[in-house]
Coordinates of C-alpha atoms in Angstrom, one line a residue:
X261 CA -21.6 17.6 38.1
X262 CA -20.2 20.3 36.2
X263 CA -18.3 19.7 32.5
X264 CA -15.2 22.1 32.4
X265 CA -13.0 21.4 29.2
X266 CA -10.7 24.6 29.5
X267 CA -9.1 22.6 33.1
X268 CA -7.0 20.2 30.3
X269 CA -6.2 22.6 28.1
X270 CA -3.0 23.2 30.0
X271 CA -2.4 19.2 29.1
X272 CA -2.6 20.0 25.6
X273 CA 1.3 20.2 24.6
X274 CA 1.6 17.0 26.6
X275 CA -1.0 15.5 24.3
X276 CA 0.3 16.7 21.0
X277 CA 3.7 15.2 22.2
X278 CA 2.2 11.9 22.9
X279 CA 0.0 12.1 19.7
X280 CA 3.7 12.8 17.6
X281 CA 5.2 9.8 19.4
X282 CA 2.1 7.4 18.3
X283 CA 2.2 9.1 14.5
X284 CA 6.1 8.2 14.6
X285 CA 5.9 4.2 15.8
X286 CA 2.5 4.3 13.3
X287 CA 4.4 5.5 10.5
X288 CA 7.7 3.9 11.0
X289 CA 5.7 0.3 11.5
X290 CA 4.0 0.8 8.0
X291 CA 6.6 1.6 6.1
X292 CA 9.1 -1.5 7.6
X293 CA 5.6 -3.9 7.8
X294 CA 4.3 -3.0 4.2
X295 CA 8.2 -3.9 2.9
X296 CA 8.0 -7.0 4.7
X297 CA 4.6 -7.5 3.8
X298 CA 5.5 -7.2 -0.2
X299 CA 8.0 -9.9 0.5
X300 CA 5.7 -12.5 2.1
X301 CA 3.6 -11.8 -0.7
X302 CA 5.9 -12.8 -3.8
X303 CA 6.9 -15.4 -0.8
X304 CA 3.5 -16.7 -0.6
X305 CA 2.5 -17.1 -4.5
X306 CA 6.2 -18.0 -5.0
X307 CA 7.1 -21.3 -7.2
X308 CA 9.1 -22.9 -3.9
X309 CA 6.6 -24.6 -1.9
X310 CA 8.4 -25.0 1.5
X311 CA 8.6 -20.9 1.4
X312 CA 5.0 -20.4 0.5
X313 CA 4.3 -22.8 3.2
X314 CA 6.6 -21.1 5.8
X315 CA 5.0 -17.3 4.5
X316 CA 1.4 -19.0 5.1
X317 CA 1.8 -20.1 8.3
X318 CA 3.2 -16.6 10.0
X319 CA 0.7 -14.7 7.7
X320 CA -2.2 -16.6 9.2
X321 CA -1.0 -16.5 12.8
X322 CA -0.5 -13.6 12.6
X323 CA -3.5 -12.2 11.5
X324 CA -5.6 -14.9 13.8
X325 CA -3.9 -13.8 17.2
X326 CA -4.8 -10.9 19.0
X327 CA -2.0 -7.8 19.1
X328 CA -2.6 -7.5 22.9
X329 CA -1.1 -11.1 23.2
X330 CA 1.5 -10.9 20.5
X331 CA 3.1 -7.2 22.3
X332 CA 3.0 -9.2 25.7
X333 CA 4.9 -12.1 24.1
X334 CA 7.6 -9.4 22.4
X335 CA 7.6 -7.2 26.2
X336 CA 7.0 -9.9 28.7
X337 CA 7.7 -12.8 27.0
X338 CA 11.2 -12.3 25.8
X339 CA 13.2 -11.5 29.1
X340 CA 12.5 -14.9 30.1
X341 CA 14.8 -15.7 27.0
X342 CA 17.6 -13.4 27.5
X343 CA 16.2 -10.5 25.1
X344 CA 15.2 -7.4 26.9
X345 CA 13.6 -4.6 25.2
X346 CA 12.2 -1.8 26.1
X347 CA 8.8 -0.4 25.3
X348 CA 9.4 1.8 22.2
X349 CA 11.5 -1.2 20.8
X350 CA 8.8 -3.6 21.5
X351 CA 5.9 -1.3 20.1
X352 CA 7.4 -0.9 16.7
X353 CA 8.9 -4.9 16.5
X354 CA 4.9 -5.8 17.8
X355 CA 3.7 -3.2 15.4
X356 CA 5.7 -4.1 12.3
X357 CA 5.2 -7.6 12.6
X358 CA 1.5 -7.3 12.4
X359 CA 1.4 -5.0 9.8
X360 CA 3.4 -7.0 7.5
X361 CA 1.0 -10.3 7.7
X362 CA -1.8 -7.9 7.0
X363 CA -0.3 -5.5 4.3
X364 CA 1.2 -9.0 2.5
X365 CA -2.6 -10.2 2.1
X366 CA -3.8 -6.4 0.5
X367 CA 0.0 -6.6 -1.5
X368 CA -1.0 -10.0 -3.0
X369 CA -4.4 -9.4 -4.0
X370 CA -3.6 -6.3 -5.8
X371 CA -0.6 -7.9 -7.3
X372 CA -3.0 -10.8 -8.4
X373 CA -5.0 -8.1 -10.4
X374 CA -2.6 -6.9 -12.7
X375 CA -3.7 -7.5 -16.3
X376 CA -1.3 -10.2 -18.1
X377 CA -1.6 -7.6 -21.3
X378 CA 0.6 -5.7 -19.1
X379 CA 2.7 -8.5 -18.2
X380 CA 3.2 -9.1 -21.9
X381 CA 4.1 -6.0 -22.8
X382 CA 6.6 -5.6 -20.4
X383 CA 8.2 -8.8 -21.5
X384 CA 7.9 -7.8 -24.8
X385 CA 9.9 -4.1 -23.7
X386 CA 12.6 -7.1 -23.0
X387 CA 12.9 -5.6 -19.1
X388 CA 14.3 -8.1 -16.8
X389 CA 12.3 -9.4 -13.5
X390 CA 13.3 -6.1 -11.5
X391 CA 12.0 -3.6 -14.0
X392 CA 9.0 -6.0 -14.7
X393 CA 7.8 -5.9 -11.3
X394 CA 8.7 -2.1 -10.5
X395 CA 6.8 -1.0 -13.4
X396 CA 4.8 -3.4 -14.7
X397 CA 3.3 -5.5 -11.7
X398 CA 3.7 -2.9 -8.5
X399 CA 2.5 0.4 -9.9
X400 CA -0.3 -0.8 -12.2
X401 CA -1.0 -3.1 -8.5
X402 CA -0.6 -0.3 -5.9
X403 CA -3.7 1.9 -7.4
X404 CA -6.3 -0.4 -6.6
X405 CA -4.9 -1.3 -3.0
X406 CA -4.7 2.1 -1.9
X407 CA -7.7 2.6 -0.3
X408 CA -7.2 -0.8 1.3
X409 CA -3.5 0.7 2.6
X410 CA -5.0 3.5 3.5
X411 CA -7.4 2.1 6.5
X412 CA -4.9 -0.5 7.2
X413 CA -2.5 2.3 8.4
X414 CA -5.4 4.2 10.0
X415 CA -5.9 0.9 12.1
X416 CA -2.7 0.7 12.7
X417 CA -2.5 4.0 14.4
X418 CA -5.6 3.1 15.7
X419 CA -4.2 -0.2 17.5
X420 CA -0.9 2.2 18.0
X421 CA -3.1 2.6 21.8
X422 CA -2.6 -0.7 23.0
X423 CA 1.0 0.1 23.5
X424 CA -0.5 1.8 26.4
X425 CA -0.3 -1.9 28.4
X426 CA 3.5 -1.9 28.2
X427 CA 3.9 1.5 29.0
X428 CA 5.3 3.5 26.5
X429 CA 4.3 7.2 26.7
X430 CA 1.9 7.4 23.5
X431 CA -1.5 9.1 23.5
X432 CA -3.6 7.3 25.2
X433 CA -1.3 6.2 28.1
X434 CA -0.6 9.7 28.0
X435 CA -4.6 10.5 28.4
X436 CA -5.1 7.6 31.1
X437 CA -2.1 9.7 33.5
X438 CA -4.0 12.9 32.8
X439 CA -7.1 11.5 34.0
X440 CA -5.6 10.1 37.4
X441 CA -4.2 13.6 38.2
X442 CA -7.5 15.2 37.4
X443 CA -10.3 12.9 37.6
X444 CA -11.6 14.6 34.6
X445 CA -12.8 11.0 32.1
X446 CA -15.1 13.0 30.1
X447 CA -13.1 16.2 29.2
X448 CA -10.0 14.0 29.0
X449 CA -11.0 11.6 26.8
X450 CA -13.0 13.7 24.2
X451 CA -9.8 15.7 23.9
X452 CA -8.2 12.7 23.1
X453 CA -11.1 11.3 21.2
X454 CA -10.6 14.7 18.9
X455 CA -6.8 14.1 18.4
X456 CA -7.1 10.8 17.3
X457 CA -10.0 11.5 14.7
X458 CA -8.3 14.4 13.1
X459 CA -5.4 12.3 12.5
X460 CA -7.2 9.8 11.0
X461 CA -9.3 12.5 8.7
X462 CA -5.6 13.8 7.7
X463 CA -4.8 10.6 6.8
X464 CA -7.4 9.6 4.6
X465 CA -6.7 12.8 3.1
X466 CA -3.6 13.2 1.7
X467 CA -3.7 9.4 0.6
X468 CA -6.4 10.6 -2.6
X469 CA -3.4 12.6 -3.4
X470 CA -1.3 9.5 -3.2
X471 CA -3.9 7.8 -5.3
X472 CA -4.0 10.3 -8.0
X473 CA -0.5 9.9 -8.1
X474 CA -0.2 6.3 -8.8
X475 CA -3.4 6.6 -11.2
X476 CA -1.6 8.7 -13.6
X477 CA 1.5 6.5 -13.7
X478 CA -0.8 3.9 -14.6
X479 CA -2.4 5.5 -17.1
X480 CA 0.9 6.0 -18.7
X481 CA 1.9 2.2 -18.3
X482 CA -1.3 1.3 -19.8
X483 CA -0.7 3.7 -22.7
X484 CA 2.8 2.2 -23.6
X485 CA 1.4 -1.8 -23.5
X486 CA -1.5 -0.5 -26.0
X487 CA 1.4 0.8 -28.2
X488 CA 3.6 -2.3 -27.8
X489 CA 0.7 -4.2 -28.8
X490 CA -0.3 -2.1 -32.1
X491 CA 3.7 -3.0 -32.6
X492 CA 3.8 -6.7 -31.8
X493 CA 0.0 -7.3 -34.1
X494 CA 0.4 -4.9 -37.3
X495 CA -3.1 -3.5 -38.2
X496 CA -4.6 -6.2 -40.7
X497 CA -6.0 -3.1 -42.3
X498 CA -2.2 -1.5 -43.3
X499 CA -1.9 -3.7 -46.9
X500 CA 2.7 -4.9 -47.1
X501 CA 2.4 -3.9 -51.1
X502 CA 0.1 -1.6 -52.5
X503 CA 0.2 -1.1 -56.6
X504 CA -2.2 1.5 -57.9
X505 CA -2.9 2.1 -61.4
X506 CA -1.0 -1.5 -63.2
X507 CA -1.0 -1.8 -67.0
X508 CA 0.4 -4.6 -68.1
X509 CA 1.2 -5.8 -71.8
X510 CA 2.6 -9.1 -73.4
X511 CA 3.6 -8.2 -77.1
X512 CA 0.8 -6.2 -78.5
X513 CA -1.3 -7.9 -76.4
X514 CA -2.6 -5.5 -73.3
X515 CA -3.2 -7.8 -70.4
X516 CA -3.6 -5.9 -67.0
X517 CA -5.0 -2.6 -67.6
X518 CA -5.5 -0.2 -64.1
X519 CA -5.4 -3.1 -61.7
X520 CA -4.8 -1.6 -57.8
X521 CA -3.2 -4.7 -55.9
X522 CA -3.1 -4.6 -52.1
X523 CA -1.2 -7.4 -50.3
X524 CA -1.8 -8.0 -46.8

């Protein structure tokens, strides 16, 4: 059997279409999970226990039921219900659901790791609970969870295939139609293979830009608590009242003569 890989190349434009369409749901379901997924996290290490019970429970099923099952429950399930979706709706809902269980887990951890120096100083900048988290608890957070972000949305798109099952017109269902018409697996499939690893690479790429980013923000966060902090505990070694040189007489009667007096 002869390998001929020039015979899909007319499939290409078809395949780039399809590869768009998976990028787009991929995209759109991390940015809408990951928002969720910060909220079940302050949900989840919140004071109320009957919300951080509630957050528990859909994080770990969730994360302990297969995305196959949970896209047949959105797709198949749901008609039987009176909701009726169709495939792109129930690829992003499927999508974005999952995400945000696993995204609120990477959230909480890198929240967790935020130095309470930090925390102090941005109480003691007197910001309110908004500008404390923003700045002081979610930037200084996000650096070390971006690598962690960074293969979770590379799964994702990854896992953006099963979508295949309920038919939506991604990449690989777009790759499993090509195939029937030409009966070429190999030369099909490595195209696709190809497609779906140099998206990845890109991905991986641009987030150490992302990274950088974030690190230098940091950096200046970090610089402002070390200056509240030489602020809030004066240098012991900076004297209040410092006398140089003190002669001191009573009557004719020199007392002090040159004394230097430093008071801390």
């Amino acid at each position: 059997m002869t390998f001929y890989f020039g015979d899909i190349l007319p499939y290409l434009p078809e395949m780039l279409t399809a590869l768009w369409l998976s990028l787009w749901v991929t995209l759109a379901s991390f940015v809408v999970g990951s928002a969720l997924g910060i909220l079940l996290s302050l949900a989840k290490t919140g004071p109320s226990r009957i919300i951080s019970g509630v957050a528990s429970a859909y994080i770990e099923g969730v994360r302990n039921t297969p995305l196959l099952i949970q896209l047949y429950l959105i797709y198949f399930g749901l008609p039987q219900v009176g909701v009726q979706l169709n495939p792109l709706w129930s690829a992003l809902i499927g999508l974005t659901l999952n995400n945000a269980a696993y995204t609120a887990e990477i959230f909480r951890a890198g929240f967790a790791s935020v130095p309470t120096g930090l925390r102090e100083a941005g109480t003691a900048l007197a910001l309110n609970k908004y500008q404390l988290f923003r700045h002081v608890v979610f930037k200084p957070g996000l650096r070390g969870i971006i690598p962690s972000l960074t293969n979770q949305l590379i799964i994702l798109f990854l896992y953006s295939s099963v979508a295949s099952v309920i038919s939506m017109e991604e990449l690989t269902a777009v790759l499993l139609n090509i195939n029937n018409t030409t009966l070429r697996t190999l030369e099909v499939f490595t195209y696709g293979a190809v497609l779906y690893w140099m998206t990845s690479a890109l991905i991986a790429y641009g987030a150490r830009y992302v990274r950088g980013d974030v690190s230098r923000v940091v950096e200046e966060l970090q610089e402002e608590q070390r200056e509240v902090q030489r602020m809030a505990q004066p240098d012991a070694e900076i004297p209040v009242i410092q006398v140089r040189n003190l002669d001191f007489s009573y009557g004719k009667v020199q007392v002090l003569f040159g004394i230097d007096l430093d008071v801390r």
